[in-house]
mmCIF file with all atom_site columns, C-alpha atoms in Angstrom:
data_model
loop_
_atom_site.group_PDB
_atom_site.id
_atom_site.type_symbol
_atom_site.label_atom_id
_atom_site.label_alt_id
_atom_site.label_comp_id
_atom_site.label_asym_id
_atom_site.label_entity_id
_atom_site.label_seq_id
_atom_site.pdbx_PDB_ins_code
_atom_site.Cartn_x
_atom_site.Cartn_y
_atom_site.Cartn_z
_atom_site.occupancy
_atom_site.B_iso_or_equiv
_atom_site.pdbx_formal_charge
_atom_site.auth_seq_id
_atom_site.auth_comp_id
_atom_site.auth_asym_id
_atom_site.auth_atom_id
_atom_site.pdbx_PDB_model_num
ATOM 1   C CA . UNK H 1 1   ? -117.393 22.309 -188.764 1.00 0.00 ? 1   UNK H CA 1
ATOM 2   C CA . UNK H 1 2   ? -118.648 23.886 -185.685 1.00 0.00 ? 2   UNK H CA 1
ATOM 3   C CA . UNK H 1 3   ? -117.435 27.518 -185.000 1.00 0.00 ? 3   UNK H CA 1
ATOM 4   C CA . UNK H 1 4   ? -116.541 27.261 -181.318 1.00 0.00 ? 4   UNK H CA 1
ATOM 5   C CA . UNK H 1 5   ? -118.019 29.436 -178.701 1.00 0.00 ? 5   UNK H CA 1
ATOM 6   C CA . UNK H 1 6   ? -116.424 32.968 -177.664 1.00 0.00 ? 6   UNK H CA 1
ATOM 7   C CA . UNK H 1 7   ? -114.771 32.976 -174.475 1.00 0.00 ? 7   UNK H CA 1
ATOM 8   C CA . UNK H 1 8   ? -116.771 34.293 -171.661 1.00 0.00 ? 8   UNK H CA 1
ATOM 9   C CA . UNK H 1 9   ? -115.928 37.767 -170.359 1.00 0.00 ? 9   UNK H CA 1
ATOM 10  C CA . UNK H 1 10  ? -115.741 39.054 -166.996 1.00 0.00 ? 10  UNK H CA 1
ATOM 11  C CA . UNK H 1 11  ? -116.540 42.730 -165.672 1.00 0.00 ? 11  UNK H CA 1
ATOM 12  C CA . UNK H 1 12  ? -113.567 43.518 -163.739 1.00 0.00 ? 12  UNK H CA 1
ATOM 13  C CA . UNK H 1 13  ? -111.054 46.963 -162.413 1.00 0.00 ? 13  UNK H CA 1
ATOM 14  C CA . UNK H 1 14  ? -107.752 46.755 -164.660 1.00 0.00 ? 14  UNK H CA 1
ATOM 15  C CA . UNK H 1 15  ? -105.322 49.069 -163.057 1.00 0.00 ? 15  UNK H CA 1
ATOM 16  C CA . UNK H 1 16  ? -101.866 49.694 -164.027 1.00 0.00 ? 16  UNK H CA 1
ATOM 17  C CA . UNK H 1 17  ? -99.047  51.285 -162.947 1.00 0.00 ? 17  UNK H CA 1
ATOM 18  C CA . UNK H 1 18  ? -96.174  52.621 -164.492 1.00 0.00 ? 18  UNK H CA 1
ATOM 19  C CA . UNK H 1 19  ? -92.716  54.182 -162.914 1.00 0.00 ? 19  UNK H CA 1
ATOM 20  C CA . UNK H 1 20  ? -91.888  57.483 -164.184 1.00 0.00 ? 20  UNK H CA 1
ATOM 21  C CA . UNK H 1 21  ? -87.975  58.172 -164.456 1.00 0.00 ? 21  UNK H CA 1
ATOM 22  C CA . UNK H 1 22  ? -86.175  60.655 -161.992 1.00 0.00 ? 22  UNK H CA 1
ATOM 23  C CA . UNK H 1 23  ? -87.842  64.201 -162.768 1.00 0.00 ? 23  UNK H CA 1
ATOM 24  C CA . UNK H 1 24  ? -89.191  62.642 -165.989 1.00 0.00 ? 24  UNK H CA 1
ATOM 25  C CA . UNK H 1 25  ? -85.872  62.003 -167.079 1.00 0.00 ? 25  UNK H CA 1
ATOM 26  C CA . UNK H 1 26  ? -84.582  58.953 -168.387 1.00 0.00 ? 26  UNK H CA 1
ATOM 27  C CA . UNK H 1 27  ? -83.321  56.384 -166.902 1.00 0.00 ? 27  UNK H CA 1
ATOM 28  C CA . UNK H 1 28  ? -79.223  55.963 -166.605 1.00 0.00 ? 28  UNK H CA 1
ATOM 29  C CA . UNK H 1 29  ? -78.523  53.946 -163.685 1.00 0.00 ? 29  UNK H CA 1
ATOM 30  C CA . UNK H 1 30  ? -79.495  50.672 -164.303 1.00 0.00 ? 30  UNK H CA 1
ATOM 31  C CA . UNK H 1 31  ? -78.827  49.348 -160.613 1.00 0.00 ? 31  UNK H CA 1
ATOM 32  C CA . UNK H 1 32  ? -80.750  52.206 -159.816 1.00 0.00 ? 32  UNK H CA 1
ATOM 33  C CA . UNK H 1 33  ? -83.617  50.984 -161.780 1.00 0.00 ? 33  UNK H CA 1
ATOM 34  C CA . UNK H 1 34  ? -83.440  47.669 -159.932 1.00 0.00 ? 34  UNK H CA 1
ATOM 35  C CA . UNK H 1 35  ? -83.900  49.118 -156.432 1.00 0.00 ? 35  UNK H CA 1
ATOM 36  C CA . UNK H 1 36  ? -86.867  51.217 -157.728 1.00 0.00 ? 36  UNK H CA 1
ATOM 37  C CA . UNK H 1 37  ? -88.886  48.827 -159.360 1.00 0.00 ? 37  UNK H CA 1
ATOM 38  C CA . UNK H 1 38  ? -87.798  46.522 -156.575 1.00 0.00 ? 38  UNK H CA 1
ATOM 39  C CA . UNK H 1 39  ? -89.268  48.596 -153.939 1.00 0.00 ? 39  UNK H CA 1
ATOM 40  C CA . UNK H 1 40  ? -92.258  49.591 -156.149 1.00 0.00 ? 40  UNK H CA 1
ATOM 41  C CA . UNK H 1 41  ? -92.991  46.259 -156.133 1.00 0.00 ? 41  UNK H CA 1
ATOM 42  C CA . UNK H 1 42  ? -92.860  45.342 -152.456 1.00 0.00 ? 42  UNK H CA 1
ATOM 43  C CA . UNK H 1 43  ? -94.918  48.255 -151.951 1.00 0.00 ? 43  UNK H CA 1
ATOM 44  C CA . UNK H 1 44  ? -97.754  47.269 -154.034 1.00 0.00 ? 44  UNK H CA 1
ATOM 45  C CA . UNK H 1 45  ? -97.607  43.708 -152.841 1.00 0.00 ? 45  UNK H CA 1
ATOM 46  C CA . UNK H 1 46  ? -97.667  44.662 -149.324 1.00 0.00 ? 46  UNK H CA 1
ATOM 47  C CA . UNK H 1 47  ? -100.837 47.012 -150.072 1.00 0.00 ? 47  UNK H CA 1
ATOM 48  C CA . UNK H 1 48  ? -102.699 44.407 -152.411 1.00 0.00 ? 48  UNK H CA 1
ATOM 49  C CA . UNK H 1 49  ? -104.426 41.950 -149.972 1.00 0.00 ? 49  UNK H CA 1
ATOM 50  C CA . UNK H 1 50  ? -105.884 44.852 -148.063 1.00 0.00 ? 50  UNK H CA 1
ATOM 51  C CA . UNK H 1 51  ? -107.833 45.930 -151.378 1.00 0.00 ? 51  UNK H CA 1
ATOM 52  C CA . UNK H 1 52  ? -108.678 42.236 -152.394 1.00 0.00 ? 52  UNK H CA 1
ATOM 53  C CA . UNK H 1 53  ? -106.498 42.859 -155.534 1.00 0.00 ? 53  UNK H CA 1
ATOM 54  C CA . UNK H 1 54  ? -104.329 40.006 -157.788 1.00 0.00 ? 54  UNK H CA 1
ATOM 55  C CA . UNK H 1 55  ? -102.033 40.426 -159.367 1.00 0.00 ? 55  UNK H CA 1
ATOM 56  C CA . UNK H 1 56  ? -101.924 39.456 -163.199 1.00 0.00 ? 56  UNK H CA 1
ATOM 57  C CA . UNK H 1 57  ? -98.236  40.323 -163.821 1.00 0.00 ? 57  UNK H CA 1
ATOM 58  C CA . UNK H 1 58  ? -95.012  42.275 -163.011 1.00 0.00 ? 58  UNK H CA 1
ATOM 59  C CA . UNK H 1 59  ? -94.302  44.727 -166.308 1.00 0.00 ? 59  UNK H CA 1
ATOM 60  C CA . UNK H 1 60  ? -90.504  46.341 -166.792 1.00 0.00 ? 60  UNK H CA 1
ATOM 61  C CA . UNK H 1 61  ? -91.840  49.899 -165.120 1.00 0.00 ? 61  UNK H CA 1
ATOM 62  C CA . UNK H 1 62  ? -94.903  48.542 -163.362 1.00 0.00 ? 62  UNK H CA 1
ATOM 63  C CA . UNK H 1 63  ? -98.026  46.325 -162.945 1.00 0.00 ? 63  UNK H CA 1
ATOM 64  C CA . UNK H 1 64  ? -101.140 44.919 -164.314 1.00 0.00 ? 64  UNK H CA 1
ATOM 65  C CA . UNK H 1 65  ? -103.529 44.232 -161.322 1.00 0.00 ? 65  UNK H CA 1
ATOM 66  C CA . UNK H 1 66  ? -106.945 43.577 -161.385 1.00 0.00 ? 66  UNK H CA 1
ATOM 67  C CA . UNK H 1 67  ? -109.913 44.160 -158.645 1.00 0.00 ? 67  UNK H CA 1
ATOM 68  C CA . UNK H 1 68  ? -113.757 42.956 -158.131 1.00 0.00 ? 68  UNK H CA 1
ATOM 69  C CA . UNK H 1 69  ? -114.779 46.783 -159.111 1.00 0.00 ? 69  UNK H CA 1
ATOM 70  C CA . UNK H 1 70  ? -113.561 50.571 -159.292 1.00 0.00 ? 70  UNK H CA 1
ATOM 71  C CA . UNK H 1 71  ? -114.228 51.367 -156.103 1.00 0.00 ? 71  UNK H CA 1
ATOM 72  C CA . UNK H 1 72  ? -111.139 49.159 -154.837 1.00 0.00 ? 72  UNK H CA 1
ATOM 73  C CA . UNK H 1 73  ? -109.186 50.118 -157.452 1.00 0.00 ? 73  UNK H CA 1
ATOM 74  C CA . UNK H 1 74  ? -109.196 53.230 -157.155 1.00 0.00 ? 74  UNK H CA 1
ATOM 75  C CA . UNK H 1 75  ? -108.796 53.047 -153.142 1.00 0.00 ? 75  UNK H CA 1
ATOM 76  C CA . UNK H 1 76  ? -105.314 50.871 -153.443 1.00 0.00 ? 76  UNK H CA 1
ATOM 77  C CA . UNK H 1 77  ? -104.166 53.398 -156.341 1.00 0.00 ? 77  UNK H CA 1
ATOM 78  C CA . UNK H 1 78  ? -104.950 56.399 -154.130 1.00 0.00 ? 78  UNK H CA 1
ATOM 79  C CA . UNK H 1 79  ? -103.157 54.373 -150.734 1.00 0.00 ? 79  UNK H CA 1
ATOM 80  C CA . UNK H 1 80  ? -100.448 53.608 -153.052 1.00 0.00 ? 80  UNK H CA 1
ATOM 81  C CA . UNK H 1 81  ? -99.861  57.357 -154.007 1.00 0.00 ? 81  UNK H CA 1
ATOM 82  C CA . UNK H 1 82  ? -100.079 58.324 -150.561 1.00 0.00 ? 82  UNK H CA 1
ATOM 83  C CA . UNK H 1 83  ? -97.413  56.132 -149.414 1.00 0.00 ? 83  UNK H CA 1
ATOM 84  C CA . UNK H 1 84  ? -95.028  56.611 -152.157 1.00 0.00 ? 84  UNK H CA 1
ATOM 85  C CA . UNK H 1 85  ? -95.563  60.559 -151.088 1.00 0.00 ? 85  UNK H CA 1
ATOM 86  C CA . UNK H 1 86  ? -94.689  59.973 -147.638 1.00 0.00 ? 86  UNK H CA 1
ATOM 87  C CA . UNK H 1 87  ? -91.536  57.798 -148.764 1.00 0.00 ? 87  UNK H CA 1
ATOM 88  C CA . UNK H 1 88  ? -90.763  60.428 -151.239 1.00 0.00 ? 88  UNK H CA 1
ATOM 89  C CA . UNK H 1 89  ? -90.451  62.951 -149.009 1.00 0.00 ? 89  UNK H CA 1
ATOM 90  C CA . UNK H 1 90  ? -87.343  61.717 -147.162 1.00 0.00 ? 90  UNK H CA 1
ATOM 91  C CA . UNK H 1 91  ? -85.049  60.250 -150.255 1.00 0.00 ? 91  UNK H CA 1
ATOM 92  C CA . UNK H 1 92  ? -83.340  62.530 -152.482 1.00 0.00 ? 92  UNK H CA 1
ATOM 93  C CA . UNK H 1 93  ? -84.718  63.235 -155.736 1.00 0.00 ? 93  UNK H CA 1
ATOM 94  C CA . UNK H 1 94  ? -83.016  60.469 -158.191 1.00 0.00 ? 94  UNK H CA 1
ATOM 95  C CA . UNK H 1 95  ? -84.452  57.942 -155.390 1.00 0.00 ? 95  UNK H CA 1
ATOM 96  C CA . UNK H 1 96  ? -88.049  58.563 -155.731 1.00 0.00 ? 96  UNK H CA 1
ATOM 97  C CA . UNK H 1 97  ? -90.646  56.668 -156.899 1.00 0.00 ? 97  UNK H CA 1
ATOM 98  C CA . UNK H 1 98  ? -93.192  58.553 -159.353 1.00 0.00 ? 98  UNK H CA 1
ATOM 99  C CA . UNK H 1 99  ? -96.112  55.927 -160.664 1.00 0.00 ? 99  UNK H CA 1
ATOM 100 C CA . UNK H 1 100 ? -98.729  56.965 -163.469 1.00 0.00 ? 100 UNK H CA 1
ATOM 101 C CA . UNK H 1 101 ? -101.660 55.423 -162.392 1.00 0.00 ? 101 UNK H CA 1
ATOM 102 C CA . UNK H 1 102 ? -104.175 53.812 -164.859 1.00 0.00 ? 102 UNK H CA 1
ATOM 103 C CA . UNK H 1 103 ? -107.775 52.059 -163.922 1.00 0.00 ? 103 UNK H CA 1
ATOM 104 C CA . UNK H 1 104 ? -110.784 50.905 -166.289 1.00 0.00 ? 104 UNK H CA 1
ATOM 105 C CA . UNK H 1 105 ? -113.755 48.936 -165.059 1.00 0.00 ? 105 UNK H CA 1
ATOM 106 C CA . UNK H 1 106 ? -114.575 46.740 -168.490 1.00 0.00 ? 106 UNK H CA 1
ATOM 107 C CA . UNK H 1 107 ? -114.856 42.971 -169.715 1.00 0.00 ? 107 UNK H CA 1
ATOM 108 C CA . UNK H 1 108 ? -111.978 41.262 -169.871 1.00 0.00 ? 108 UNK H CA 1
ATOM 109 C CA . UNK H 1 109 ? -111.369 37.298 -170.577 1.00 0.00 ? 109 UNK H CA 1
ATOM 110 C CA . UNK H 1 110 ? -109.663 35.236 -168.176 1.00 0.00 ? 110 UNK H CA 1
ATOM 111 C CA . UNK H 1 111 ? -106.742 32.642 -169.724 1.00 0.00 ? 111 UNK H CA 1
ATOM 112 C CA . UNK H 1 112 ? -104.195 31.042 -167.807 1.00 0.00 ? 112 UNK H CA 1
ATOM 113 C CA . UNK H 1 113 ? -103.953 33.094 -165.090 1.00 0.00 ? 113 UNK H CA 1
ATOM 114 C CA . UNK H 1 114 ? -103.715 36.741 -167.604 1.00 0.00 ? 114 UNK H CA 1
ATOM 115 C CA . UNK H 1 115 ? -106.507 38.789 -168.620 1.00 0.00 ? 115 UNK H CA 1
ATOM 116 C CA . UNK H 1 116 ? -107.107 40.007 -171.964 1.00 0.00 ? 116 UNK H CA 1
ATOM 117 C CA . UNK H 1 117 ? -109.429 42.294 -174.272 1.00 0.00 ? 117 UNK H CA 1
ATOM 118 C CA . UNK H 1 118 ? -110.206 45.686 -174.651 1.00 0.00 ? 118 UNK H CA 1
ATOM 119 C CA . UNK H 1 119 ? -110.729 46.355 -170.751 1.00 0.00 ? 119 UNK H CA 1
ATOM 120 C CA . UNK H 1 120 ? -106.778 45.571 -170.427 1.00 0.00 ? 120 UNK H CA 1
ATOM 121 C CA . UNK H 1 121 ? -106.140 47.619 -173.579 1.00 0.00 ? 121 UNK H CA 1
ATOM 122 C CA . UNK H 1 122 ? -107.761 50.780 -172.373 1.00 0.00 ? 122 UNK H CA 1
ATOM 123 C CA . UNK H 1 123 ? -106.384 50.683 -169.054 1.00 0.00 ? 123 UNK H CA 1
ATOM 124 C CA . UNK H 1 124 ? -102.674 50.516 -170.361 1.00 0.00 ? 124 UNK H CA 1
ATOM 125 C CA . UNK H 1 125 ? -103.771 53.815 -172.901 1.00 0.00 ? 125 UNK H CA 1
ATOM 126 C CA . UNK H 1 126 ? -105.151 55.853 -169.799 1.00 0.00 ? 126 UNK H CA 1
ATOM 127 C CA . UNK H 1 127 ? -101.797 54.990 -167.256 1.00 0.00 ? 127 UNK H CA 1
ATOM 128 C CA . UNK H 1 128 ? -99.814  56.228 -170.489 1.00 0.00 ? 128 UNK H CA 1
ATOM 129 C CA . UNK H 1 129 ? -101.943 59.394 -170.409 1.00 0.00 ? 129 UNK H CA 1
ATOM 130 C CA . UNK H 1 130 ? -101.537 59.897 -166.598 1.00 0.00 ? 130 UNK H CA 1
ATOM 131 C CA . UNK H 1 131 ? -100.019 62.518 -164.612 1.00 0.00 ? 131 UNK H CA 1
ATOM 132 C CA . UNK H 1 132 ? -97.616  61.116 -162.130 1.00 0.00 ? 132 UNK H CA 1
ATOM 133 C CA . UNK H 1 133 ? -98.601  61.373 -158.798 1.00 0.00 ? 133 UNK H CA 1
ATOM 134 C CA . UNK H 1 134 ? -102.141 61.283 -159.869 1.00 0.00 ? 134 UNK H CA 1
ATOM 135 C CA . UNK H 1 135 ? -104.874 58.428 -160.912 1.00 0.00 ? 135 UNK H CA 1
ATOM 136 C CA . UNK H 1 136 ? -106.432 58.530 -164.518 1.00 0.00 ? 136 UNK H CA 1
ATOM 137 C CA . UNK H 1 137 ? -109.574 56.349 -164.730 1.00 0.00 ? 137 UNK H CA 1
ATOM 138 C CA . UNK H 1 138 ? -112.124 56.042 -167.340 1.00 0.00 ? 138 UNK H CA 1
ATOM 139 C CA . UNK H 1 139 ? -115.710 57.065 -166.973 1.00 0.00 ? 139 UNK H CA 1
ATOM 140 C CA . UNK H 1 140 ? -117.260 53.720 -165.977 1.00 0.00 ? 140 UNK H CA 1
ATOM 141 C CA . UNK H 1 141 ? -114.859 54.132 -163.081 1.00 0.00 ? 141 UNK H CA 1
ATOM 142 C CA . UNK H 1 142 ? -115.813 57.725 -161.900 1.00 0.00 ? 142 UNK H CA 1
ATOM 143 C CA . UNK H 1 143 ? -118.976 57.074 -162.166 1.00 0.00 ? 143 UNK H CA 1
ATOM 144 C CA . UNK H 1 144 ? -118.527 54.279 -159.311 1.00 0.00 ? 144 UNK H CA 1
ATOM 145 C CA . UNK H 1 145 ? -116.335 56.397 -156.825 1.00 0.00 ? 145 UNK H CA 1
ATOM 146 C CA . UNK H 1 146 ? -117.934 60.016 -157.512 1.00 0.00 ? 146 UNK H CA 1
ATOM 147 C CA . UNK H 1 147 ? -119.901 59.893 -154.184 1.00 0.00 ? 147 UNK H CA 1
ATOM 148 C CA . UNK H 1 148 ? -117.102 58.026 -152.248 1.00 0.00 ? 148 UNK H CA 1
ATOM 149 C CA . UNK H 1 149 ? -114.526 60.258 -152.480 1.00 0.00 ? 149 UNK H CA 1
ATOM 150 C CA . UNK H 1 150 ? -113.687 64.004 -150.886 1.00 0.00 ? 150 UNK H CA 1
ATOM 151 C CA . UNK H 1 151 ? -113.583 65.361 -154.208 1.00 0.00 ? 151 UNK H CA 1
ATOM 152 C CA . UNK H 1 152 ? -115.197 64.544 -157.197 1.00 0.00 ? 152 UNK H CA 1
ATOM 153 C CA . UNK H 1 153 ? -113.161 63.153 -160.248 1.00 0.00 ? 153 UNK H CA 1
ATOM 154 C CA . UNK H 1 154 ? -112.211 65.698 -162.336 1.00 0.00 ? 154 UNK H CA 1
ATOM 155 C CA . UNK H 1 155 ? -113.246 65.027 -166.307 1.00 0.00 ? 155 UNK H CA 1
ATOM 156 C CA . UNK H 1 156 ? -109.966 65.874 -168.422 1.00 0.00 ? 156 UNK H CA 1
ATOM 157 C CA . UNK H 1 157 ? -111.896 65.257 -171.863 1.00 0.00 ? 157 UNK H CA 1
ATOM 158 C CA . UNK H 1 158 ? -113.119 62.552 -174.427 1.00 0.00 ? 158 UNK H CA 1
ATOM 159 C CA . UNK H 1 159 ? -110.857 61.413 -177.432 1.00 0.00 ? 159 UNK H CA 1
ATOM 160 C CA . UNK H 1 160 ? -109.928 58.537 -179.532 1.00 0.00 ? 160 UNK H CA 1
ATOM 161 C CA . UNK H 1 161 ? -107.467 55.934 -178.220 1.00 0.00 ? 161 UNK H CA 1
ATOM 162 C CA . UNK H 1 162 ? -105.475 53.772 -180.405 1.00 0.00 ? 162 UNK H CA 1
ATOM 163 C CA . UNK H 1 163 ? -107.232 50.100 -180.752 1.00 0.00 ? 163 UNK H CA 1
ATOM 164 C CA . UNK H 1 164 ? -109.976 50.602 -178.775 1.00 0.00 ? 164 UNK H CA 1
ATOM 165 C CA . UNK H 1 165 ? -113.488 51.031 -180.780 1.00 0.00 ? 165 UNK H CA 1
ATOM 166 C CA . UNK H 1 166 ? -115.467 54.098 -178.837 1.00 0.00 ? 166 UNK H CA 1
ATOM 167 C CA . UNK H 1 167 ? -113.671 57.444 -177.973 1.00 0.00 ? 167 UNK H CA 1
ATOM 168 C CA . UNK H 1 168 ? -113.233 57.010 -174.389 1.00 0.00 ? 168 UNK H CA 1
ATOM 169 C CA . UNK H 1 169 ? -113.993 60.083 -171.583 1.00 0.00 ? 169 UNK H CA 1
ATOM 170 C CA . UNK H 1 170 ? -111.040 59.804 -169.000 1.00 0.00 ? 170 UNK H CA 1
ATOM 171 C CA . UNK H 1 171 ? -111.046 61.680 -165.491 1.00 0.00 ? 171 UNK H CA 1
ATOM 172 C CA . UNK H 1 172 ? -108.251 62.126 -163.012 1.00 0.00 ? 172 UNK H CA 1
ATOM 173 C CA . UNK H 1 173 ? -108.577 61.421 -159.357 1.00 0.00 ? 173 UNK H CA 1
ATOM 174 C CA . UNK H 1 174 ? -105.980 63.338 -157.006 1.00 0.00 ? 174 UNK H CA 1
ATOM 175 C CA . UNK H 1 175 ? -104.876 61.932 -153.666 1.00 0.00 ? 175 UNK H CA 1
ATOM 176 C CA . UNK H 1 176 ? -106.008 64.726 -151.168 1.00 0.00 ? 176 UNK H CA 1
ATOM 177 C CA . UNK H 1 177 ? -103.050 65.868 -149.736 1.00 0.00 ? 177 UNK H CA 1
ATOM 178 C CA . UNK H 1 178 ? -101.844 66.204 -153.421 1.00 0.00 ? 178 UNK H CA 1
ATOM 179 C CA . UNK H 1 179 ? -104.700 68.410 -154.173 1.00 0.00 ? 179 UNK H CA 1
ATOM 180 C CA . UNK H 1 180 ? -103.314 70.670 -151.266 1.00 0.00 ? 180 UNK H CA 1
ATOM 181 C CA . UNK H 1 181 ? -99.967  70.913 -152.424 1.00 0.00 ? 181 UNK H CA 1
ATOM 182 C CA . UNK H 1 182 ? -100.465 71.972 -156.171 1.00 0.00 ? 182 UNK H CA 1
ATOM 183 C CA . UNK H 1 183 ? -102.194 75.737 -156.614 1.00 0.00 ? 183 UNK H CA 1
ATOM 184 C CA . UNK H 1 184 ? -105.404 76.495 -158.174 1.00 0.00 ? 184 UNK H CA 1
ATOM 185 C CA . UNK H 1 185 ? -103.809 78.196 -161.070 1.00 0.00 ? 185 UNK H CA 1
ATOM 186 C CA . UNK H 1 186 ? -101.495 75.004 -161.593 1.00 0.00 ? 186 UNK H CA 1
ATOM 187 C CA . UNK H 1 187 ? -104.434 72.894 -161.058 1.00 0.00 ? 187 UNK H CA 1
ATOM 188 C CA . UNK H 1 188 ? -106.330 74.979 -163.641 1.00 0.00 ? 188 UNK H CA 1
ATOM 189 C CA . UNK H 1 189 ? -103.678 75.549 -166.295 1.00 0.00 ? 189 UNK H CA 1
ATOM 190 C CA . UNK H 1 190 ? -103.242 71.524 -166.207 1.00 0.00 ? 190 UNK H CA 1
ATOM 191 C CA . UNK H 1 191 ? -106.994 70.839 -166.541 1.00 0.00 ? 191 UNK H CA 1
ATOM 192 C CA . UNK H 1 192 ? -106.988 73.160 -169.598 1.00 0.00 ? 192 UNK H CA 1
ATOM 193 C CA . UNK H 1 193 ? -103.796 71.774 -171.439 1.00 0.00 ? 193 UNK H CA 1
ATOM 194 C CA . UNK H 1 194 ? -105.495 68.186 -170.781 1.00 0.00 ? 194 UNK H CA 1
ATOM 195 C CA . UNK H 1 195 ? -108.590 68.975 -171.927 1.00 0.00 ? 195 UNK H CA 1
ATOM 196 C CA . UNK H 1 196 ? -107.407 69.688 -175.616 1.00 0.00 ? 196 UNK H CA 1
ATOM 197 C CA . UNK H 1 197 ? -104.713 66.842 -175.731 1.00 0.00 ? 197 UNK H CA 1
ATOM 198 C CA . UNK H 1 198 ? -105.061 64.561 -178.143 1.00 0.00 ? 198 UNK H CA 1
ATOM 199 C CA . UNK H 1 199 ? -104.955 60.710 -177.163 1.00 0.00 ? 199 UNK H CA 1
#
């Protein structure tokens, strides 16, 4: 009996995103939930095509997408946060969309129109990890954008993840105009408390 060939993998950007509940709290309106995940998702299908992104498939609280590399990732995450900001800004606060933002550049394996492996994996643990408002993305990623970007990714530590083989470094990337808004201090004492979380 012949042991039949692994599947070929591809190198490609897994991003995810993930809708935080009003003020982190949890959900208790359900039509509520509807219209927020329903305008999430318009949202991230209108910005899509100008990234060259797919996407893989619609979660409860979010989305698995996938890109050619990190660098367009991360630039449709970072758009994305921008314009929930700006929408954000004139709803009251139980209407507001707040996504954790997740992106790995790794192998995955194509099948049936999903991806799977351990680039998928470690893309849903680092969205899970993120701060809302924000994008988390591994180190192969910041390593791609570092010189494209205002400011530099900001490393948040190294740690074990649950199913995934190596402990993985993870960095956060803040939209600019959040950068303005949160002080130093804040900036600082979140950096700290990050750094010595476990995953």
């Amino acid at each position: 009996m012949v042991a039949e060939a692994p599947e070929p993998g591809k190198l490609s950007a897994i991003l995810f995103t993930g809708i935080e509940g009003p003020d982190g709290l949890s959900w208790r309106d359900e039509s509520l939930q509807d219209d927020l995940r329903d305008e999430h998702a318009l949202l991230v299908r209108e910005l899509l095509p100008r990234h060259g992104g797919r996407e893989v498939k619609r979660l409860e609280d979010g989305f698995l997408l996938e890109f050619e590399g990190g660098p367009a990732a991360v630039d449709f995450g970072l758009e994305l946060q921008r314009a929930l900001e700006t929408r954000n800004g004139d709803v009251s606060a139980e209407r507001r969309v707040v996504l954790r933002v997740g992106v790995h550049l790794g192998l995955v394996v194509h099948r049936d129109g999903e991806v799977f492996g351990e680039g998928v994996n470690l893309a849903a643990r680092i969205e899970a990890l993120a701060r809302p408002g924000t994008l988390y993305v591994s180190e192969t990623v910041a390593r791609q954008v570092e010189g494209r970007l205002a400011s530099p990714p900001v490393r948040l530590g190294r740690g074990e993840m649950k199913n995934i083989r190596l402990p993985v470094a993870v960095y956060r990337i803040d939209p600019p105009e959040h950068r303005r808004r949160v002080p130093l201090l804040s900036r600082m004492r979140s950096f700290l408390g990050r750094r010595s979380a476990a995953y």
